[in-house]
Coordinates of C-alpha atoms and ligand atoms in Angstrom, one line a residue:
X13 CA -65.7 -88.6 -100.7
X14 CA -67.6 -87.8 -97.6
X15 CA -68.6 -90.0 -94.7
X16 CA -71.3 -88.3 -92.7
X17 CA -73.0 -89.5 -89.6
X18 CA -76.3 -87.8 -88.7
X19 CA -77.9 -88.4 -85.3
X20 CA -81.7 -88.3 -85.3
X21 CA -83.8 -88.5 -82.2
X22 CA -87.1 -89.9 -83.6
X23 CA -88.5 -90.6 -80.1
X24 CA -87.9 -87.1 -78.7
X25 CA -91.5 -85.8 -78.7
X26 CA -93.0 -89.0 -77.5
X27 CA -91.1 -89.1 -74.2
X28 CA -93.2 -86.5 -72.3
X29 CA -96.5 -88.3 -72.9
X30 CA -94.9 -91.6 -72.1
X31 CA -93.6 -90.4 -68.8
X32 CA -97.1 -89.3 -67.8
X33 CA -98.6 -92.7 -68.7
X34 CA -95.7 -94.4 -66.8
X35 CA -96.5 -92.5 -63.7
X36 CA -100.1 -93.6 -63.9
X37 CA -99.0 -97.2 -64.3
X38 CA -96.7 -96.9 -61.3
X39 CA -99.6 -95.5 -59.3
X40 CA -101.8 -98.4 -60.4
X41 CA -99.2 -101.0 -59.5
X42 CA -98.6 -99.4 -56.1
X43 CA -102.4 -99.3 -55.3
X44 CA -102.6 -103.0 -56.2
X45 CA -99.5 -103.9 -54.2
X46 CA -97.8 -105.2 -57.4
X47 CA -94.1 -105.3 -58.1
X48 CA -93.5 -105.1 -61.9
X49 CA -90.2 -105.7 -63.7
X50 CA -89.4 -104.7 -67.3
X51 CA -87.0 -107.2 -68.8
X52 CA -85.2 -105.8 -71.8
X53 CA -82.6 -107.3 -74.2
X54 CA -81.9 -108.3 -77.7
X55 CA -83.5 -111.3 -79.4
X56 CA -81.8 -114.5 -78.2
X57 CA -80.4 -113.3 -74.9
X58 CA -82.6 -115.6 -73.0
X59 CA -85.2 -113.2 -71.6
X60 CA -88.0 -115.7 -71.8
X61 CA -85.9 -118.5 -70.3
X62 CA -84.9 -116.2 -67.4
X63 CA -88.6 -115.4 -66.8
X64 CA -89.5 -119.1 -67.0
X65 CA -86.8 -119.9 -64.4
X66 CA -87.9 -117.0 -62.1
X67 CA -91.5 -118.2 -62.4
X68 CA -90.6 -121.8 -61.5
X69 CA -88.9 -120.6 -58.4
X70 CA -91.4 -117.9 -57.4
X71 CA -94.8 -119.2 -58.4
X72 CA -95.4 -121.0 -55.2
X73 CA -94.9 -117.8 -53.2
X74 CA -96.4 -115.1 -55.5
X75 CA -99.3 -114.7 -57.9
X76 CA -97.5 -113.9 -61.1
X77 CA -98.6 -112.3 -64.4
X78 CA -96.3 -112.3 -67.4
X79 CA -96.7 -109.7 -70.1
X80 CA -95.0 -110.4 -73.3
X81 CA -94.1 -107.8 -75.9
X82 CA -93.6 -109.2 -79.4
X83 CA -94.2 -107.9 -82.9
X84 CA -96.5 -110.7 -84.0
X85 CA -96.4 -114.0 -82.1
X86 CA -97.4 -115.5 -78.7
X87 CA -94.4 -117.8 -78.7
X88 CA -92.8 -116.4 -75.5
X89 CA -96.1 -116.0 -73.7
X90 CA -97.0 -119.6 -74.4
X91 CA -93.7 -120.8 -73.1
X92 CA -94.3 -119.0 -69.8
X93 CA -98.0 -120.1 -69.7
X94 CA -96.8 -123.7 -69.8
X95 CA -95.5 -123.1 -66.3
X96 CA -99.0 -122.4 -65.1
X97 CA -98.5 -118.6 -65.1
X98 CA -101.1 -116.2 -66.4
X99 CA -100.0 -114.2 -69.5
X100 CA -101.0 -111.2 -71.5
X101 CA -99.6 -110.8 -75.0
X102 CA -99.0 -107.4 -76.5
X103 CA -98.4 -107.7 -80.3
X104 CA -96.9 -104.4 -81.3
X105 CA -97.1 -104.8 -85.0
X106 CA -94.3 -102.6 -86.2
X107 CA -93.3 -101.0 -82.9
X108 CA -89.9 -102.2 -81.6
X109 CA -90.5 -101.5 -77.9
X110 CA -93.3 -101.4 -75.4
X111 CA -94.4 -98.1 -74.0
X112 CA -96.4 -97.2 -71.0
X113 CA -99.7 -96.7 -72.8
X114 CA -99.5 -100.1 -74.6
X115 CA -99.0 -101.6 -71.1
X116 CA -102.0 -99.7 -69.7
X117 CA -104.2 -100.8 -72.6
X118 CA -103.0 -104.4 -72.2
X119 CA -103.8 -104.5 -68.5
X120 CA -107.2 -102.7 -68.8
X121 CA -109.2 -105.9 -68.5
X122 CA -106.9 -107.5 -66.0
X123 CA -107.9 -107.6 -62.3
X124 CA -104.6 -106.5 -60.8
X125 CA -105.7 -107.4 -57.3
X126 CA -105.1 -111.0 -58.4
X127 CA -101.4 -110.6 -58.8
X128 CA -98.3 -109.8 -56.7
X129 CA -95.7 -109.8 -59.4
X130 CA -95.6 -108.8 -63.1
X131 CA -92.7 -109.8 -65.3
X132 CA -92.8 -107.9 -68.6
X133 CA -90.8 -109.2 -71.4
X134 CA -90.1 -106.3 -73.7
X135 CA -89.7 -106.6 -77.4
X136 CA -86.4 -108.2 -78.3
X137 CA -84.3 -105.1 -79.0
X138 CA -81.4 -103.6 -77.0
X139 CA -82.0 -100.0 -78.1
X140 CA -85.3 -98.2 -77.5
X141 CA -87.0 -100.2 -74.8
X142 CA -84.6 -98.5 -72.4
X143 CA -85.9 -95.1 -73.3
X144 CA -89.5 -95.8 -72.5
X145 CA -90.5 -96.0 -68.8
X146 CA -93.3 -98.4 -68.2
X147 CA -93.9 -97.4 -64.6
X148 CA -92.2 -100.5 -63.2
X149 CA -90.2 -101.1 -60.1
X150 CA -87.0 -102.0 -62.0
X151 CA -85.7 -102.2 -65.5
X152 CA -83.5 -105.2 -66.0
X153 CA -81.3 -105.5 -69.1
X154 CA -80.3 -109.0 -70.1
X155 CA -77.2 -109.6 -72.1
X156 CA -75.8 -113.0 -72.9
X157 CA -72.4 -114.4 -73.5
X158 CA -73.5 -115.6 -77.0
X159 CA -74.0 -112.1 -78.4
X160 CA -70.3 -111.3 -78.6
X161 CA -68.3 -109.1 -76.4
X162 CA -69.4 -105.6 -77.3
X163 CA -73.1 -105.5 -76.5
X164 CA -72.7 -103.1 -73.5
X165 CA -70.1 -100.9 -75.2
X166 CA -72.3 -100.5 -78.3
X167 CA -75.5 -99.8 -76.3
X168 CA -74.3 -97.8 -73.3
X169 CA -77.6 -96.0 -72.7
X170 CA -79.4 -99.2 -72.2
X171 CA -77.2 -100.1 -69.2
X172 CA -77.3 -96.6 -68.0
X173 CA -81.0 -96.4 -67.9
X174 CA -81.5 -99.9 -66.4
X175 CA -81.5 -100.6 -62.7
X176 CA -79.5 -103.8 -63.1
X177 CA -77.7 -105.9 -65.7
X178 CA -78.1 -109.6 -66.0
X179 CA -75.4 -111.5 -67.9
X180 CA -77.2 -114.7 -69.0
X181 CA -76.0 -118.1 -70.3
X182 CA -72.8 -118.1 -68.2
X183 CA -72.8 -121.9 -68.6
X184 CA -71.6 -121.4 -72.2
X185 CA -68.9 -118.8 -71.4
X186 CA -66.0 -121.2 -71.0
X187 CA -66.8 -123.2 -74.1
X188 CA -66.7 -120.2 -76.3
X189 CA -63.8 -118.4 -74.5
X190 CA -66.0 -115.5 -73.4
X191 CA -64.2 -112.8 -71.3
X192 CA -66.7 -112.2 -68.6
X193 CA -64.4 -109.8 -66.7
X194 CA -64.2 -107.6 -69.8
X195 CA -67.9 -107.4 -70.1
X196 CA -68.4 -106.6 -66.5
X197 CA -65.8 -103.8 -66.7
X198 CA -67.7 -102.4 -69.8
X199 CA -70.8 -102.2 -67.6
X200 CA -68.7 -100.6 -64.8
X201 CA -67.5 -98.0 -67.3
X202 CA -71.1 -97.0 -68.1
X203 CA -72.3 -97.1 -64.6
X204 CA -69.9 -97.7 -61.7
X205 CA -72.6 -98.8 -59.2
X206 CA -75.2 -100.7 -61.2
X207 CA -75.7 -104.2 -59.9
X208 CA -74.5 -106.9 -62.3
X209 CA -75.6 -110.6 -62.0
X210 CA -74.1 -113.5 -63.8
X211 CA -76.7 -116.2 -64.2
X212 CA -77.5 -119.3 -66.2
X213 CA -81.3 -119.6 -66.6
X214 CA -80.6 -123.1 -67.8
X215 CA -78.6 -124.5 -64.8
X216 CA -80.0 -122.0 -62.3
X217 CA -76.6 -120.7 -61.3
X218 CA -76.8 -117.2 -59.9
X219 CA -80.6 -117.0 -59.9
X220 CA -80.9 -117.0 -56.1
X221 CA -78.7 -113.9 -55.9
X222 CA -80.8 -112.2 -58.5
X223 CA -84.0 -113.1 -56.6
X224 CA -82.4 -111.9 -53.4
X225 CA -81.6 -108.4 -54.8
X226 CA -85.1 -108.1 -56.4
X227 CA -86.2 -108.5 -52.7
X228 CA -88.7 -111.3 -53.6
Ligands
MG22 MG1 -88.2 -114.1 -75.6
ZN23 ZN1 -88.5 -99.0 -80.5

Protein backbone atom coordinates (compact mmCIF):
# COMPACT_ATOMS: atom_id res chain seq x y z
CA UNK A 1 0.00 0.00 0.00
CA UNK A 2 1.29 3.43 -0.88
CA UNK A 3 0.06 6.82 0.04
CA UNK A 4 1.51 9.44 -2.21
CA UNK A 5 1.04 13.16 -2.25
CA UNK A 6 1.95 15.04 -5.41
CA UNK A 7 2.09 18.80 -5.38
CA UNK A 8 1.16 20.44 -8.66
CA UNK A 9 1.43 24.13 -9.39
CA UNK A 10 -1.14 24.65 -12.12
CA UNK A 11 -0.96 28.39 -11.89
CA UNK A 12 2.80 28.75 -12.23
CA UNK A 13 3.01 29.96 -15.84
CA UNK A 14 0.11 32.34 -15.44
CA UNK A 15 1.62 34.44 -12.70
CA UNK A 16 4.04 36.47 -14.82
CA UNK A 17 1.36 37.74 -17.21
CA UNK A 18 -0.95 38.45 -14.29
CA UNK A 19 1.65 40.55 -12.49
CA UNK A 20 2.01 42.75 -15.59
CA UNK A 21 -1.73 43.25 -15.87
CA UNK A 22 -1.92 43.99 -12.14
CA UNK A 23 0.73 46.69 -12.49
CA UNK A 24 -1.37 48.28 -15.25
CA UNK A 25 -4.46 48.21 -13.04
CA UNK A 26 -2.51 49.77 -10.19
CA UNK A 27 -1.39 52.56 -12.50
CA UNK A 28 -4.96 53.13 -13.67
CA UNK A 29 -6.26 53.28 -10.09
CA UNK A 30 -3.56 55.67 -9.06
CA UNK A 31 -4.21 57.97 -12.06
CA UNK A 32 -7.90 58.02 -11.13
CA UNK A 33 -7.22 58.61 -7.43
CA UNK A 34 -8.93 55.33 -6.54
CA UNK A 35 -8.27 53.09 -3.60
CA UNK A 36 -9.24 49.50 -4.40
CA UNK A 37 -9.50 46.57 -2.01
CA UNK A 38 -9.55 42.87 -2.88
CA UNK A 39 -11.72 41.00 -0.39
CA UNK A 40 -11.02 37.28 -0.35
CA UNK A 41 -12.39 34.38 1.65
CA UNK A 42 -14.34 31.14 1.45
CA UNK A 43 -18.00 30.97 0.60
CA UNK A 44 -20.03 31.96 3.67
CA UNK A 45 -17.47 34.02 5.61
CA UNK A 46 -19.54 37.15 5.22
CA UNK A 47 -17.56 38.98 2.55
CA UNK A 48 -20.68 40.47 1.04
CA UNK A 49 -22.08 41.47 4.40
CA UNK A 50 -18.76 43.09 5.30
CA UNK A 51 -18.85 45.09 2.06
CA UNK A 52 -22.47 46.06 2.69
CA UNK A 53 -21.57 47.32 6.17
CA UNK A 54 -18.56 49.23 4.89
CA UNK A 55 -20.66 50.77 2.10
CA UNK A 56 -23.34 51.85 4.58
CA UNK A 57 -20.72 53.63 6.69
CA UNK A 58 -18.72 55.11 3.82
CA UNK A 59 -21.15 55.90 1.02
CA UNK A 60 -21.86 59.40 2.31
CA UNK A 61 -18.19 60.26 2.17
CA UNK A 62 -16.91 58.36 -0.87
CA UNK A 63 -18.13 57.41 -4.32
CA UNK A 64 -18.00 53.64 -4.19
CA UNK A 65 -17.97 50.95 -6.85
CA UNK A 66 -18.38 47.30 -5.90
CA UNK A 67 -17.01 44.62 -8.21
CA UNK A 68 -18.32 41.13 -7.54
CA UNK A 69 -16.61 37.96 -8.68
CA UNK A 70 -18.89 34.95 -8.86
CA UNK A 71 -19.08 31.86 -11.03
CA UNK A 72 -22.57 32.48 -12.32
CA UNK A 73 -24.83 34.79 -10.31
CA UNK A 74 -25.33 38.45 -9.44
CA UNK A 75 -26.61 37.67 -5.95
CA UNK A 76 -23.86 39.48 -4.06
CA UNK A 77 -23.72 42.44 -6.45
CA UNK A 78 -27.48 42.85 -6.09
CA UNK A 79 -27.22 42.86 -2.30
CA UNK A 80 -24.69 45.67 -2.43
CA UNK A 81 -26.61 47.52 -5.16
CA UNK A 82 -29.57 47.62 -2.77
CA UNK A 83 -27.50 50.08 -0.69
CA UNK A 84 -27.41 52.48 -3.63
CA UNK A 85 -23.87 51.53 -4.62
CA UNK A 86 -22.82 51.02 -8.26
CA UNK A 87 -21.79 47.46 -9.05
CA UNK A 88 -20.02 45.49 -11.74
CA UNK A 89 -20.51 41.74 -11.87
CA UNK A 90 -17.78 39.48 -13.20
CA UNK A 91 -19.10 36.00 -13.90
CA UNK A 92 -16.06 33.80 -14.16
CA UNK A 93 -17.80 30.66 -15.44
CA UNK A 94 -15.41 27.98 -14.26
CA UNK A 95 -12.60 30.15 -12.88
CA UNK A 96 -12.31 29.98 -9.10
CA UNK A 97 -10.62 33.37 -8.67
CA UNK A 98 -10.42 36.81 -10.26
CA UNK A 99 -7.27 37.82 -12.06
CA UNK A 100 -5.97 41.21 -13.10
CA UNK A 101 -7.06 40.89 -16.71
CA UNK A 102 -10.62 39.96 -15.78
CA UNK A 103 -10.74 43.07 -13.62
CA UNK A 104 -9.33 45.18 -16.43
CA UNK A 105 -11.93 43.89 -18.89
CA UNK A 106 -14.73 44.40 -16.37
CA UNK A 107 -13.71 48.02 -15.79
CA UNK A 108 -13.10 48.85 -19.46
CA UNK A 109 -16.44 50.63 -19.84
CA UNK A 110 -16.44 52.20 -16.40
CA UNK A 111 -15.52 55.86 -15.99
CA UNK A 112 -13.13 55.51 -13.07
CA UNK A 113 -13.10 59.25 -12.46
CA UNK A 114 -16.58 58.78 -10.98
CA UNK A 115 -15.29 56.74 -8.03
CA UNK A 116 -13.03 57.06 -5.00
CA UNK A 117 -13.21 53.52 -3.67
CA UNK A 118 -13.58 50.09 -5.21
CA UNK A 119 -14.45 47.06 -3.12
CA UNK A 120 -13.79 43.87 -5.04
CA UNK A 121 -15.44 40.75 -3.71
CA UNK A 122 -13.34 37.89 -5.02
CA UNK A 123 -14.81 34.48 -5.88
CA UNK A 124 -15.64 32.55 -2.69
CA UNK A 125 -12.49 30.47 -2.32
CA UNK A 126 -9.71 30.65 0.22
CA UNK A 127 -6.98 29.26 -2.00
CA UNK A 128 -6.04 30.81 -5.34
CA UNK A 129 -7.42 34.36 -5.07
CA UNK A 130 -4.44 35.08 -2.83
CA UNK A 131 -2.02 34.15 -5.60
CA UNK A 132 -3.37 36.62 -8.13
CA UNK A 133 -2.56 40.28 -7.71
CA UNK A 134 -5.28 42.56 -9.00
CA UNK A 135 -3.32 45.77 -8.67
CA UNK A 136 -5.18 46.87 -5.56
CA UNK A 137 -4.15 48.85 -2.52
CA UNK A 138 -4.74 46.00 -0.08
CA UNK A 139 -5.73 42.35 -0.13
CA UNK A 140 -7.99 41.55 2.77
CA UNK A 141 -8.72 37.96 3.76
CA UNK A 142 -11.97 37.34 5.60
CA UNK A 143 -12.32 34.29 7.80
CA UNK A 144 -15.23 33.70 10.11
CA UNK A 145 -15.84 31.92 13.35
CA UNK A 146 -18.37 29.63 11.67
CA UNK A 147 -15.81 27.94 9.42
CA UNK A 148 -14.20 25.93 12.17
CA UNK A 149 -10.89 26.60 13.89
CA UNK A 150 -8.37 25.54 11.24
CA UNK A 151 -8.97 27.87 8.29
CA UNK A 152 -5.77 29.84 8.76
CA UNK A 153 -3.59 26.82 9.50
CA UNK A 154 -4.91 24.98 6.46
CA UNK A 155 -4.44 27.94 4.14
CA UNK A 156 -1.30 29.66 5.42
CA UNK A 157 -0.37 31.22 2.07
CA UNK A 158 -3.62 33.13 1.93
CA UNK A 159 -2.84 34.98 5.14
CA UNK A 160 0.79 35.34 4.15
CA UNK A 161 -0.08 37.05 0.87
CA UNK A 162 -2.81 39.23 2.34
CA UNK A 163 -2.25 42.65 3.86
CA UNK A 164 -4.71 42.11 6.66
CA UNK A 165 -6.94 39.46 8.17
CA UNK A 166 -10.52 40.12 9.18
CA UNK A 167 -12.16 37.65 11.56
CA UNK A 168 -15.86 38.07 10.90
CA UNK A 169 -19.04 37.04 12.75
CA UNK A 170 -17.51 37.51 16.21
CA UNK A 171 -21.06 37.98 17.53
CA UNK A 172 -21.45 34.20 17.15
CA UNK A 173 -18.15 33.20 18.78
CA UNK A 174 -19.39 32.76 22.33
CA UNK A 175 -22.47 30.77 21.39
CA UNK A 176 -20.42 28.20 19.49
CA UNK A 177 -17.49 28.18 21.92
CA UNK A 178 -15.05 29.48 19.33
CA UNK A 179 -11.47 30.00 20.53
CA UNK A 180 -10.61 33.38 19.07
CA UNK A 181 -7.18 33.56 20.70
CA UNK A 182 -6.17 30.29 19.05
CA UNK A 183 -7.17 31.61 15.63
CA UNK A 184 -5.30 34.86 16.17
CA UNK A 185 -2.21 32.92 17.21
CA UNK A 186 -2.50 30.80 14.04
CA UNK A 187 -2.41 34.02 12.06
CA UNK A 188 0.54 35.24 14.09
CA UNK A 189 2.41 32.05 13.33
CA UNK A 190 2.00 32.66 9.60
CA UNK A 191 2.80 36.35 9.78
CA UNK A 192 3.90 37.97 13.02
CA UNK A 193 3.01 41.49 11.99
CA UNK A 194 -0.08 41.28 9.77
CA UNK A 195 -2.96 43.36 11.17
CA UNK A 196 -5.86 41.27 12.48
CA UNK A 197 -9.35 42.72 12.99
CA UNK A 198 -12.18 41.05 14.85
CA UNK A 199 -15.46 42.32 13.50
CA UNK A 200 -19.12 41.61 13.30
CA UNK A 201 -20.53 42.94 10.06
CA UNK A 202 -23.93 42.27 11.58
CA UNK A 203 -23.63 44.28 14.81
CA UNK A 204 -20.99 46.68 13.52
CA UNK A 205 -18.51 45.79 16.27
CA UNK A 206 -14.91 46.41 15.21
CA UNK A 207 -15.80 48.03 11.90
CA UNK A 208 -14.57 51.47 12.89
CA UNK A 209 -11.14 50.06 13.73
CA UNK A 210 -11.02 48.39 10.34
CA UNK A 211 -12.09 51.56 8.56
CA UNK A 212 -9.47 53.47 10.52
CA UNK A 213 -6.65 51.23 9.42
CA UNK A 214 -7.83 51.31 5.82
CA UNK A 215 -7.24 55.06 6.20
CA UNK A 216 -10.69 55.86 4.88
MG1 LIG B 1 -20.55 36.91 -1.03
ZN1 LIG C 1 -8.66 29.72 -8.79
